[in-house]
Amino acid sequence: MTEPAMFWTILIGLTVIGFGVIVVMVIRDVREPRADLPLELAHTPHPATARMYQPGRHLIWTHTAPPRPFTVEQAHQVMRQHLECAPAQCGRKREARRTLTEAGVMKPRTRQRVRAGS
């Protein structure tokens, strides 16, 4: 067998073995879910929202705006999840805030101007 043919044979063999190992791991996790795995988030949640995180419960933690408007209940949940986020940087919190404002549930705080020299 030539050297390039042997290289490709070994590479294909290792790829097949690696794919088989991944398939076995995925099938095992699907059949026997583990509740002791730690929950991985993009950042540590605020202590007030820590009760929403339970072992074995996986949440999608994203800051992008949703494709369609939130319901009022969804907006409340997003506001609790994104307590530490600034609406200017977090599209999800911004849209949740807009939903609650339009529903009349939340009234945005107005800033007072500070006069120079006062």
Tab-separated table of N, CA and C in Angstrom:
chain	number	residue	atom	x	y	z
A	1	MET	N	0.855	-1.165	0.000
A	1	MET	CA	0.000	0.000	0.000
A	1	MET	C	0.908	1.237	0.000
A	2	THR	N	0.552	2.224	-0.793
A	2	THR	CA	1.379	3.429	-0.872
A	2	THR	C	1.155	4.289	0.368
A	3	GLU	N	2.096	5.196	0.601
A	3	GLU	CA	2.041	6.038	1.797
A	3	GLU	C	0.799	6.943	1.837
A	4	PRO	N	0.424	7.652	0.737
A	4	PRO	CA	-0.795	8.469	0.797
A	4	PRO	C	-2.062	7.636	1.011
A	5	ALA	N	-2.128	6.461	0.429
A	5	ALA	CA	-3.312	5.609	0.598
A	5	ALA	C	-3.424	5.145	2.044
A	6	MET	N	-2.286	4.840	2.664
A	6	MET	CA	-2.287	4.398	4.051
A	6	MET	C	-2.732	5.555	4.965
A	7	PHE	N	-2.264	6.770	4.671
A	7	PHE	CA	-2.656	7.945	5.447
A	7	PHE	C	-4.170	8.123	5.416
A	8	TRP	N	-4.748	8.054	4.225
A	8	TRP	CA	-6.196	8.254	4.094
A	8	TRP	C	-6.980	7.122	4.750
A	9	THR	N	-6.469	5.909	4.682
A	9	THR	CA	-7.126	4.772	5.324
A	9	THR	C	-7.163	4.966	6.841
A	10	ILE	N	-6.030	5.396	7.412
A	10	ILE	CA	-5.968	5.633	8.855
A	10	ILE	C	-6.877	6.798	9.246
A	11	LEU	N	-6.856	7.864	8.473
A	11	LEU	CA	-7.688	9.030	8.769
A	11	LEU	C	-9.177	8.682	8.725
A	12	ILE	N	-9.594	7.945	7.727
A	12	ILE	CA	-10.995	7.534	7.619
A	12	ILE	C	-11.370	6.603	8.775
A	13	GLY	N	-10.479	5.697	9.129
A	13	GLY	CA	-10.735	4.786	10.247
A	13	GLY	C	-10.917	5.529	11.555
A	14	LEU	N	-10.025	6.484	11.833
A	14	LEU	CA	-10.146	7.275	13.064
A	14	LEU	C	-11.423	8.117	13.070
A	15	THR	N	-11.804	8.645	11.912
A	15	THR	CA	-13.040	9.425	11.815
A	15	THR	C	-14.256	8.554	12.120
A	16	VAL	N	-14.288	7.368	11.582
A	16	VAL	CA	-15.409	6.445	11.827
A	16	VAL	C	-15.470	6.074	13.302
A	17	ILE	N	-14.324	5.802	13.911
A	17	ILE	CA	-14.297	5.449	15.333
A	17	ILE	C	-14.786	6.631	16.176
A	18	GLY	N	-14.292	7.841	15.874
A	18	GLY	CA	-14.711	9.036	16.604
A	18	GLY	C	-16.205	9.279	16.474
A	19	PHE	N	-16.741	9.133	15.280
A	19	PHE	CA	-18.179	9.306	15.057
A	19	PHE	C	-18.972	8.267	15.849
A	20	GLY	N	-18.480	7.031	15.875
A	20	GLY	CA	-19.160	5.974	16.634
A	20	GLY	C	-19.195	6.270	18.121
A	21	VAL	N	-18.093	6.785	18.663
A	21	VAL	CA	-18.045	7.138	20.086
A	21	VAL	C	-19.047	8.244	20.390
A	22	ILE	N	-19.127	9.252	19.540
A	22	ILE	CA	-20.068	10.357	19.736
A	22	ILE	C	-21.510	9.847	19.701
A	23	VAL	N	-21.814	8.971	18.754
A	23	VAL	CA	-23.169	8.413	18.644
A	23	VAL	C	-23.526	7.635	19.910
A	24	VAL	N	-22.607	6.830	20.408
A	24	VAL	CA	-22.864	6.048	21.624
A	24	VAL	C	-23.111	6.978	22.807
A	25	MET	N	-22.324	8.054	22.928
A	25	MET	CA	-22.497	8.988	24.045
A	25	MET	C	-23.846	9.699	23.966
A	26	VAL	N	-24.239	10.114	22.774
A	26	VAL	CA	-25.510	10.812	22.613
A	26	VAL	C	-26.674	9.881	22.917
A	27	ILE	N	-26.639	8.671	22.410
A	27	ILE	CA	-27.712	7.705	22.660
A	27	ILE	C	-27.812	7.412	24.152
A	28	ARG	N	-26.661	7.286	24.812
A	28	ARG	CA	-26.661	7.005	26.250
A	28	ARG	C	-27.285	8.163	27.030
A	29	ASP	N	-26.946	9.410	26.676
A	29	ASP	CA	-27.510	10.567	27.362
A	29	ASP	C	-29.001	10.706	27.112
A	30	VAL	N	-29.461	10.342	25.926
A	30	VAL	CA	-30.887	10.441	25.617
A	30	VAL	C	-31.671	9.392	26.401
A	31	ARG	N	-31.130	8.199	26.492
A	31	ARG	CA	-31.835	7.127	27.200
A	31	ARG	C	-31.775	7.287	28.713
A	32	GLU	N	-30.635	7.763	29.240
A	32	GLU	CA	-30.439	7.899	30.677
A	32	GLU	C	-30.025	9.333	31.012
A	33	PRO	N	-30.972	10.282	31.059
A	33	PRO	CA	-30.590	11.662	31.379
A	33	PRO	C	-30.051	11.759	32.805
A	34	ARG	N	-29.028	12.561	32.967
A	34	ARG	CA	-28.395	12.720	34.270
A	34	ARG	C	-28.828	14.043	34.884
A	35	ALA	N	-29.352	13.981	36.097
A	35	ALA	CA	-29.793	15.180	36.786
A	35	ALA	C	-28.659	15.842	37.563
A	36	ASP	N	-27.511	15.155	37.684
A	36	ASP	CA	-26.419	15.713	38.477
A	36	ASP	C	-25.471	16.594	37.673
A	37	LEU	N	-25.728	16.769	36.384
A	37	LEU	CA	-24.860	17.609	35.566
A	37	LEU	C	-25.059	19.073	35.927
A	38	PRO	N	-23.980	19.845	35.977
A	38	PRO	CA	-24.135	21.269	36.286
A	38	PRO	C	-24.766	22.013	35.119
A	39	LEU	N	-25.540	23.019	35.435
A	39	LEU	CA	-26.165	23.854	34.424
A	39	LEU	C	-25.148	24.879	33.963
A	40	GLU	N	-24.924	24.976	32.668
A	40	GLU	CA	-23.950	25.909	32.142
A	40	GLU	C	-24.672	27.085	31.505
A	41	LEU	N	-24.353	28.284	31.954
A	41	LEU	CA	-24.933	29.503	31.416
A	41	LEU	C	-23.823	30.417	30.934
A	42	ALA	N	-24.203	31.401	30.142
A	42	ALA	CA	-23.224	32.358	29.657
A	42	ALA	C	-22.642	33.160	30.814
A	43	HIS	N	-23.419	33.406	31.836
A	43	HIS	CA	-22.945	34.106	33.024
A	43	HIS	C	-23.750	33.631	34.225
A	44	THR	N	-23.266	33.927	35.405
A	44	THR	CA	-23.932	33.503	36.626
A	44	THR	C	-25.215	34.302	36.807
A	45	PRO	N	-26.331	33.636	37.079
A	45	PRO	CA	-27.586	34.368	37.247
A	45	PRO	C	-27.598	35.183	38.535
A	46	HIS	N	-28.428	36.186	38.547
A	46	HIS	CA	-28.625	37.020	39.728
A	46	HIS	C	-29.233	36.137	40.823
A	47	PRO	N	-28.864	36.362	42.104
A	47	PRO	CA	-29.403	35.511	43.179
A	47	PRO	C	-30.930	35.457	43.213
A	48	ALA	N	-31.588	36.534	42.813
A	48	ALA	CA	-33.059	36.534	42.829
A	48	ALA	C	-33.629	35.564	41.811
A	49	THR	N	-32.881	35.266	40.756
A	49	THR	CA	-33.380	34.344	39.731
A	49	THR	C	-32.810	32.938	39.897
A	50	ALA	N	-31.965	32.722	40.881
A	50	ALA	CA	-31.320	31.414	41.052
A	50	ALA	C	-32.327	30.298	41.281
A	51	ARG	N	-33.485	30.619	41.864
A	51	ARG	CA	-34.489	29.580	42.112
A	51	ARG	C	-35.058	28.998	40.814
A	52	MET	N	-34.908	29.718	39.698
A	52	MET	CA	-35.437	29.217	38.421
A	52	MET	C	-34.546	28.126	37.834
A	53	TYR	N	-33.305	28.001	38.336
A	53	TYR	CA	-32.366	27.038	37.798
A	53	TYR	C	-32.343	25.802	38.673
A	54	GLN	N	-32.698	24.686	38.074
A	54	GLN	CA	-32.746	23.442	38.799
A	54	GLN	C	-31.843	22.443	38.089
A	55	PRO	N	-31.234	21.508	38.825
A	55	PRO	CA	-30.390	20.512	38.183
A	55	PRO	C	-31.159	19.742	37.109
A	56	GLY	N	-30.542	19.528	35.995
A	56	GLY	CA	-31.162	18.786	34.905
A	56	GLY	C	-32.044	19.621	34.010
A	57	ARG	N	-32.265	20.881	34.362
A	57	ARG	CA	-33.098	21.754	33.542
A	57	ARG	C	-32.176	22.647	32.721
A	58	HIS	N	-32.299	22.569	31.430
A	58	HIS	CA	-31.424	23.333	30.559
A	58	HIS	C	-32.182	24.523	29.988
A	59	LEU	N	-31.603	25.693	30.118
A	59	LEU	CA	-32.206	26.914	29.608
A	59	LEU	C	-31.349	27.481	28.483
A	60	ILE	N	-32.006	28.082	27.538
A	60	ILE	CA	-31.286	28.786	26.489
A	60	ILE	C	-31.131	30.219	26.961
A	61	TRP	N	-29.906	30.650	27.125
A	61	TRP	CA	-29.642	31.979	27.652
A	61	TRP	C	-29.096	32.824	26.518
A	62	THR	N	-29.932	33.668	25.969
A	62	THR	CA	-29.534	34.496	24.849
A	62	THR	C	-29.943	35.939	25.113
A	63	HIS	N	-29.264	36.858	24.488
A	63	HIS	CA	-29.568	38.272	24.660
A	63	HIS	C	-30.127	38.892	23.383
A	64	THR	N	-30.359	38.079	22.361
A	64	THR	CA	-30.880	38.610	21.105
A	64	THR	C	-32.392	38.811	21.195
A	65	ALA	N	-32.876	39.769	20.432
A	65	ALA	CA	-34.315	40.049	20.414
A	65	ALA	C	-35.059	38.855	19.811
A	66	PRO	N	-36.270	38.579	20.285
A	66	PRO	CA	-37.028	37.442	19.767
A	66	PRO	C	-37.581	37.736	18.371
A	67	PRO	N	-37.899	36.688	17.606
A	67	PRO	CA	-38.438	36.902	16.262
A	67	PRO	C	-39.857	37.473	16.267
A	68	ARG	N	-40.614	37.237	17.333
A	68	ARG	CA	-41.964	37.814	17.442
A	68	ARG	C	-42.144	38.341	18.858
A	69	PRO	N	-43.105	39.236	19.065
A	69	PRO	CA	-43.274	39.861	20.381
A	69	PRO	C	-43.581	38.844	21.482
A	70	PHE	N	-43.159	39.194	22.697
A	70	PHE	CA	-43.447	38.373	23.870
A	70	PHE	C	-44.900	38.559	24.302
A	71	THR	N	-45.429	37.551	24.998
A	71	THR	CA	-46.669	37.752	25.732
A	71	THR	C	-46.281	38.467	27.030
A	72	VAL	N	-47.260	38.973	27.766
A	72	VAL	CA	-46.955	39.680	29.009
A	72	VAL	C	-46.263	38.734	29.994
A	73	GLU	N	-46.738	37.490	30.093
A	73	GLU	CA	-46.128	36.525	31.010
A	73	GLU	C	-44.684	36.212	30.605
A	74	GLN	N	-44.445	36.020	29.307
A	74	GLN	CA	-43.081	35.775	28.836
A	74	GLN	C	-42.183	36.974	29.130
A	75	ALA	N	-42.721	38.178	28.941
A	75	ALA	CA	-41.945	39.396	29.197
A	75	ALA	C	-41.554	39.489	30.670
A	76	HIS	N	-42.465	39.122	31.567
A	76	HIS	CA	-42.139	39.119	32.994
A	76	HIS	C	-40.998	38.150	33.278
A	77	GLN	N	-41.054	36.955	32.682
A	77	GLN	CA	-40.017	35.957	32.905
A	77	GLN	C	-38.670	36.452	32.371
A	78	VAL	N	-38.673	37.055	31.193
A	78	VAL	CA	-37.426	37.568	30.614
A	78	VAL	C	-36.850	38.677	31.489
A	79	MET	N	-37.692	39.544	32.003
A	79	MET	CA	-37.213	40.621	32.875
A	79	MET	C	-36.566	40.054	34.142
A	80	ARG	N	-37.105	38.953	34.672
A	80	ARG	CA	-36.499	38.323	35.854
A	80	ARG	C	-35.169	37.666	35.496
A	81	GLN	N	-35.102	37.037	34.325
A	81	GLN	CA	-33.869	36.363	33.910
A	81	GLN	C	-32.752	37.346	33.573
A	82	HIS	N	-33.103	38.512	33.097
A	82	HIS	CA	-32.105	39.477	32.641
A	82	HIS	C	-32.031	40.694	33.564
A	83	LEU	N	-32.108	40.469	34.868
A	83	LEU	CA	-32.061	41.560	35.832
A	83	LEU	C	-30.801	42.414	35.682
A	84	GLU	N	-29.675	41.771	35.454
A	84	GLU	CA	-28.403	42.481	35.404
A	84	GLU	C	-28.129	43.144	34.059
A	85	CYS	N	-28.909	42.840	33.048
A	85	CYS	CA	-28.663	43.366	31.705
A	85	CYS	C	-29.180	44.796	31.557
A	86	ALA	N	-28.474	45.558	30.751
A	86	ALA	CA	-28.932	46.906	30.394
A	86	ALA	C	-29.746	46.791	29.107
A	87	PRO	N	-30.926	47.405	29.039
A	87	PRO	CA	-31.752	47.291	27.834
A	87	PRO	C	-31.042	47.779	26.565
A	88	ALA	N	-30.102	48.693	26.704
A	88	ALA	CA	-29.385	49.192	25.529
A	88	ALA	C	-28.501	48.113	24.905
A	89	GLN	N	-27.998	47.175	25.726
A	89	GLN	CA	-27.132	46.111	25.215
A	89	GLN	C	-27.841	44.767	25.053
A	90	CYS	N	-29.002	44.595	25.658
A	90	CYS	CA	-29.702	43.307	25.637
A	90	CYS	C	-31.035	43.457	24.887
A	91	GLY	N	-31.069	42.967	23.670
A	91	GLY	CA	-32.276	43.065	22.854
A	91	GLY	C	-33.455	42.335	23.465
A	92	ARG	N	-33.192	41.251	24.163
A	92	ARG	CA	-34.266	40.472	24.779
A	92	ARG	C	-34.952	41.277	25.883
A	93	LYS	N	-34.142	41.909	26.739
A	93	LYS	CA	-34.715	42.726	27.817
A	93	LYS	C	-35.412	43.954	27.234
A	94	ARG	N	-34.841	44.530	26.194
A	94	ARG	CA	-35.447	45.706	25.568
A	94	ARG	C	-36.840	45.376	25.036
A	95	GLU	N	-36.988	44.222	24.359
A	95	GLU	CA	-38.290	43.824	23.813
A	95	GLU	C	-39.272	43.454	24.918
A	96	ALA	N	-38.788	42.826	25.982
A	96	ALA	CA	-39.663	42.495	27.113
A	96	ALA	C	-40.170	43.776	27.765
A	97	ARG	N	-39.279	44.738	27.917
A	97	ARG	CA	-39.660	46.024	28.501
A	97	ARG	C	-40.689	46.750	27.627
A	98	ARG	N	-40.492	46.692	26.310
A	98	ARG	CA	-41.437	47.320	25.387
A	98	ARG	C	-42.814	46.662	25.506
A	99	THR	N	-42.848	45.329	25.585
A	99	THR	CA	-44.106	44.600	25.715
A	99	THR	C	-44.842	45.014	26.987
A	100	LEU	N	-44.112	45.085	28.103
A	100	LEU	CA	-44.745	45.446	29.379
A	100	LEU	C	-45.208	46.904	29.377
A	101	THR	N	-44.460	47.772	28.719
A	101	THR	CA	-44.850	49.182	28.637
A	101	THR	C	-46.110	49.340	27.797
A	102	GLU	N	-46.158	48.662	26.649
A	102	GLU	CA	-47.332	48.745	25.774
A	102	GLU	C	-48.572	48.147	26.434
A	103	ALA	N	-48.373	47.147	27.292
A	103	ALA	CA	-49.506	46.519	27.982
A	103	ALA	C	-49.958	47.351	29.186
A	104	GLY	N	-49.200	48.391	29.513
A	104	GLY	CA	-49.557	49.239	30.643
A	104	GLY	C	-49.159	48.664	31.988
A	105	VAL	N	-48.380	47.588	31.972
A	105	VAL	CA	-47.950	46.941	33.204
A	105	VAL	C	-46.765	47.690	33.810
A	106	MET	N	-45.976	48.300	32.961
A	106	MET	CA	-44.759	48.964	33.407
A	106	MET	C	-44.741	50.391	32.864
A	107	LYS	N	-44.325	51.307	33.699
A	107	LYS	CA	-44.196	52.692	33.256
A	107	LYS	C	-42.714	53.047	33.289
A	108	PRO	N	-42.136	53.376	32.132
A	108	PRO	CA	-40.704	53.667	32.125
A	108	PRO	C	-40.391	54.911	32.946
A	109	ARG	N	-39.278	54.842	33.632
A	109	ARG	CA	-38.842	55.965	34.460
A	109	ARG	C	-38.291	57.061	33.559
A	110	THR	N	-38.706	58.291	33.801
A	110	THR	CA	-38.189	59.406	33.013
A	110	THR	C	-37.014	60.011	33.752
A	111	ARG	N	-36.038	60.436	32.999
A	111	ARG	CA	-34.855	61.041	33.607
A	111	ARG	C	-35.092	62.516	33.826
A	112	GLN	N	-34.609	62.999	34.927
A	112	GLN	CA	-34.706	64.429	35.200
A	112	GLN	C	-33.399	65.085	34.773
A	113	ARG	N	-33.530	66.197	34.115
A	113	ARG	CA	-32.339	66.919	33.676
A	113	ARG	C	-31.746	67.679	34.857
A	114	VAL	N	-30.455	67.630	34.940
A	114	VAL	CA	-29.744	68.365	35.976
A	114	VAL	C	-29.169	69.603	35.329
A	115	ARG	N	-29.507	70.749	35.861
A	115	ARG	CA	-29.001	72.000	35.301
A	115	ARG	C	-27.578	72.257	35.764
A	116	ALA	N	-26.781	72.744	34.864
A	116	ALA	CA	-25.404	73.065	35.215
A	116	ALA	C	-25.396	74.246	36.182
A	117	GLY	N	-24.591	74.160	37.200
A	117	GLY	CA	-24.466	75.239	38.170
A	117	GLY	C	-25.490	75.188	39.281
A	118	SER	N	-26.344	74.193	39.313
A	118	SER	CA	-27.375	74.118	40.368
A	118	SER	C	-26.837	73.391	41.571
